[in-house]
Short mmCIF file of C-alpha atoms in Angstrom, two decimals:
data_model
loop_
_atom_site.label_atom_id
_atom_site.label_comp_id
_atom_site.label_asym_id
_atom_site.label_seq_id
_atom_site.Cartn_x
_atom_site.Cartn_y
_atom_site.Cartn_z
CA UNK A 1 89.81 -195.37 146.46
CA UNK A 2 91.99 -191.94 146.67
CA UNK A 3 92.30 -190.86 150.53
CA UNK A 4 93.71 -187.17 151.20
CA UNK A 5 94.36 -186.28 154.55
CA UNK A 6 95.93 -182.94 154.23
CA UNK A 7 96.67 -181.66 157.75
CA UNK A 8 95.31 -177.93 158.51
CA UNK A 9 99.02 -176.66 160.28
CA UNK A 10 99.96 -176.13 157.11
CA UNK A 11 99.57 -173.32 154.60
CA UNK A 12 96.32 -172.51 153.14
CA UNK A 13 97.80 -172.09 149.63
CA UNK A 14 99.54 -175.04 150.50
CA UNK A 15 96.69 -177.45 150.84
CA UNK A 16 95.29 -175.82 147.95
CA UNK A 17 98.71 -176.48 145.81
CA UNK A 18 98.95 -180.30 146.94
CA UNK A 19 94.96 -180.78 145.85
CA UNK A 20 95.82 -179.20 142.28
CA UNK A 21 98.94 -181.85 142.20
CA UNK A 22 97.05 -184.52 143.03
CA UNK A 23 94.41 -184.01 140.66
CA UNK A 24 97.02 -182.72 137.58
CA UNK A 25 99.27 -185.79 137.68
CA UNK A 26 99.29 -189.70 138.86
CA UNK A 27 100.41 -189.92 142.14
CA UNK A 28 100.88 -192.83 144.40
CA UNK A 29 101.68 -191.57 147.48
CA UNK A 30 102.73 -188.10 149.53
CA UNK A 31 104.44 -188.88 153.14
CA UNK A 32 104.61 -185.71 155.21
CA UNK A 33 107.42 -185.03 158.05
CA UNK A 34 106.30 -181.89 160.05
CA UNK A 35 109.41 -180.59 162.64
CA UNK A 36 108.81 -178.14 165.40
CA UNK A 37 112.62 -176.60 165.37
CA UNK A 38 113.79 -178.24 162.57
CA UNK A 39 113.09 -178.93 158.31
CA UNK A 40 109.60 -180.32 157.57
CA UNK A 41 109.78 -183.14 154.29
CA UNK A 42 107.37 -183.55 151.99
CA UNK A 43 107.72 -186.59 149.84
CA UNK A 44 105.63 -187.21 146.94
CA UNK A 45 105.76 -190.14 144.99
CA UNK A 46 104.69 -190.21 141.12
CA UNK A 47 103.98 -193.60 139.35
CA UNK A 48 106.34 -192.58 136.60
CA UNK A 49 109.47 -190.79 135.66
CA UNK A 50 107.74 -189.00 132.88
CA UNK A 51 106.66 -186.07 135.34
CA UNK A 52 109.43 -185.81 137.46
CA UNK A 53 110.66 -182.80 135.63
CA UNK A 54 107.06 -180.73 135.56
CA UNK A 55 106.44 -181.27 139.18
CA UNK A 56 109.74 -180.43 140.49
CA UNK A 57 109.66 -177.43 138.08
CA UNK A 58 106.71 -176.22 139.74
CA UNK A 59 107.19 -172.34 141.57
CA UNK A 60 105.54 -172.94 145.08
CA UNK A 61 107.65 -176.14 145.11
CA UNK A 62 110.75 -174.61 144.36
CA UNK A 63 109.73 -171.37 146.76
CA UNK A 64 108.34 -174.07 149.78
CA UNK A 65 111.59 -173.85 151.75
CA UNK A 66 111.74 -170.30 151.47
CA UNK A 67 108.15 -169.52 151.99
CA UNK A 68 106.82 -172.38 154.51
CA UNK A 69 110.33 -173.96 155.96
CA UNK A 70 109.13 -177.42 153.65
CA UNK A 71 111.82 -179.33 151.67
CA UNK A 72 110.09 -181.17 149.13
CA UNK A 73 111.37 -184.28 147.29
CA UNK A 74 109.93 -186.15 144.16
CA UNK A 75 110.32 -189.04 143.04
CA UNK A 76 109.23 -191.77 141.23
CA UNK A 77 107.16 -195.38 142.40
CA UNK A 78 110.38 -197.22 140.85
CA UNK A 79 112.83 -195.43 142.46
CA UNK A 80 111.56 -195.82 146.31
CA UNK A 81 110.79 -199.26 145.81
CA UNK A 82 114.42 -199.83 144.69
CA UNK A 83 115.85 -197.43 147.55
CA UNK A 84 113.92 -199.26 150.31
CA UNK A 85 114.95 -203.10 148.75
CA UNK A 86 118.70 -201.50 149.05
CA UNK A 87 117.96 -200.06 152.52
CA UNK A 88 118.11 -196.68 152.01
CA UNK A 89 117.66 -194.99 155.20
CA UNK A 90 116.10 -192.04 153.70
CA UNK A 91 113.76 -193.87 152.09
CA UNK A 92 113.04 -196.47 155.09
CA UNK A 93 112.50 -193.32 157.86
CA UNK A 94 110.16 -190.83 156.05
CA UNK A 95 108.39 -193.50 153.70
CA UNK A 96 106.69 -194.78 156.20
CA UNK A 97 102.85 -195.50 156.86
CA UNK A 98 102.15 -192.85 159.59
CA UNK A 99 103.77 -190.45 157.57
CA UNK A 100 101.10 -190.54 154.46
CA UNK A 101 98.98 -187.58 153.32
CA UNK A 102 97.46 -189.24 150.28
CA UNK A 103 97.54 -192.68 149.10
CA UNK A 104 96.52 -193.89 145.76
CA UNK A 105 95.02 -197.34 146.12
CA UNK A 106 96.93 -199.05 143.25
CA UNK A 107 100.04 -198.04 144.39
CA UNK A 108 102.05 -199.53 147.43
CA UNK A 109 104.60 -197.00 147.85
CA UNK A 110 105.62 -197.34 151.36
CA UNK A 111 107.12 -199.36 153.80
CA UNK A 112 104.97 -201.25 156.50
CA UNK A 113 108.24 -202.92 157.97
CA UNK A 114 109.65 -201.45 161.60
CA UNK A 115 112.97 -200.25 161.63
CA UNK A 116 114.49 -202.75 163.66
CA UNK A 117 113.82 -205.06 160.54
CA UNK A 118 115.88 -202.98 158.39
CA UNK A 119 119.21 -202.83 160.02
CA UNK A 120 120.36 -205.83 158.15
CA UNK A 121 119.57 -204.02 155.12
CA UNK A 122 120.70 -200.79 156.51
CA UNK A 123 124.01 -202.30 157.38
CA UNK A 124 124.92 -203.72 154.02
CA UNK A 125 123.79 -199.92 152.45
CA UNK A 126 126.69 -198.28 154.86
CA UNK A 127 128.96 -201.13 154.08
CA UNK A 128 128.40 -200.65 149.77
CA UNK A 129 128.60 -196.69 150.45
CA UNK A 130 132.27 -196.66 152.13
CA UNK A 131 133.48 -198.60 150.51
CA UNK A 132 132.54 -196.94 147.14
CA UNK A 133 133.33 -193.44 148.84
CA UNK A 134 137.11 -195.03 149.68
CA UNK A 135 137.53 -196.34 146.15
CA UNK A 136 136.92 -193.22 144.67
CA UNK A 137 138.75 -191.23 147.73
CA UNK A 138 142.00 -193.68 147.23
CA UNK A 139 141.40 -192.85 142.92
CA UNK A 140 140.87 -188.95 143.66
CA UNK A 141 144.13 -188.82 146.04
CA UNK A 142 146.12 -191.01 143.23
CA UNK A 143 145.11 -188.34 140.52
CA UNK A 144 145.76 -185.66 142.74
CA UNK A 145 149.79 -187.23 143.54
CA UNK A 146 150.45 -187.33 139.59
CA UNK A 147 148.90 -183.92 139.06
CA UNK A 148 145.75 -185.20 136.71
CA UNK A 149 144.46 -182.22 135.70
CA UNK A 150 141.62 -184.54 134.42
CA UNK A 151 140.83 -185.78 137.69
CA UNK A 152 140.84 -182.51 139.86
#
């Protein structure tokens, strides 16, 4: 069983543009972030790649920042469940189960751990990001001291 809970503080057309996505394509989950002084996230989740391109091609999505202070992200089912295993900490802070708008049943789609649980995972994220953003720093500034005009 489908549940939407679409909250009224936001737009009219809005609610009315998230019903027509959820009945136009598969989706397994949308995880909304509303921020008094700050960016509002919507996250919706799709159960394939296959219609990541129509959805994020979509005009009220790409005019929701301008027109309702909303950044929206897609994505796929795969690709959260992969970012949350890795510990993301995108992923693991707005995919969360308070956060949900609409859940379909099939899909899981979120996680139901609390964050202090994820700081091991968290931790070895940071550690594989610096030390891939050094690698290619230390490659960049080596390219850079021969003059590669391929690399800069």
């Amino acid at each position: 069983m489908d549940t939407v809970k679409i909250p009224s503080e936001l737009d009219p057309a809005l609610q009315n543009s998230l019903r027509q996505l959820i009945a136009e394509f598969v989706i397994v989950s949308i995880f909304y972030h509303p921020q008094q002084n700050g960016i509002s996230q919507l996250i919706i989740v799709l159960v394939s790649n296959l219609d990541l391109q129509l959805v994020e091609s979509k005009k009220w999505i790409a005019n929701a920042f301008i027109n309702y202070g909303l950044f929206i992200h897609v994505t796929d089912e795969f690709t959260l469940e992969s970012n949350l295993s890795i510990g993301n900490p995108f992923s693991m802070a707005y995919c969360r189960k308070p956060a949900v708008l609409y859940s379909n049943a099939d899909g899981v789609g979120c996680s139901a751990t609390s964050w202090s649980s994820c700081k091991k995972k968290y931790r070895q994220y940071t550690e594989r990001f610096y030390h891939d953003h050094d690698l290619l720093l230390s490659e960049s500034r080596r390219m850079k001291n021969y003059s590669s005009q391929l690399g800069t």
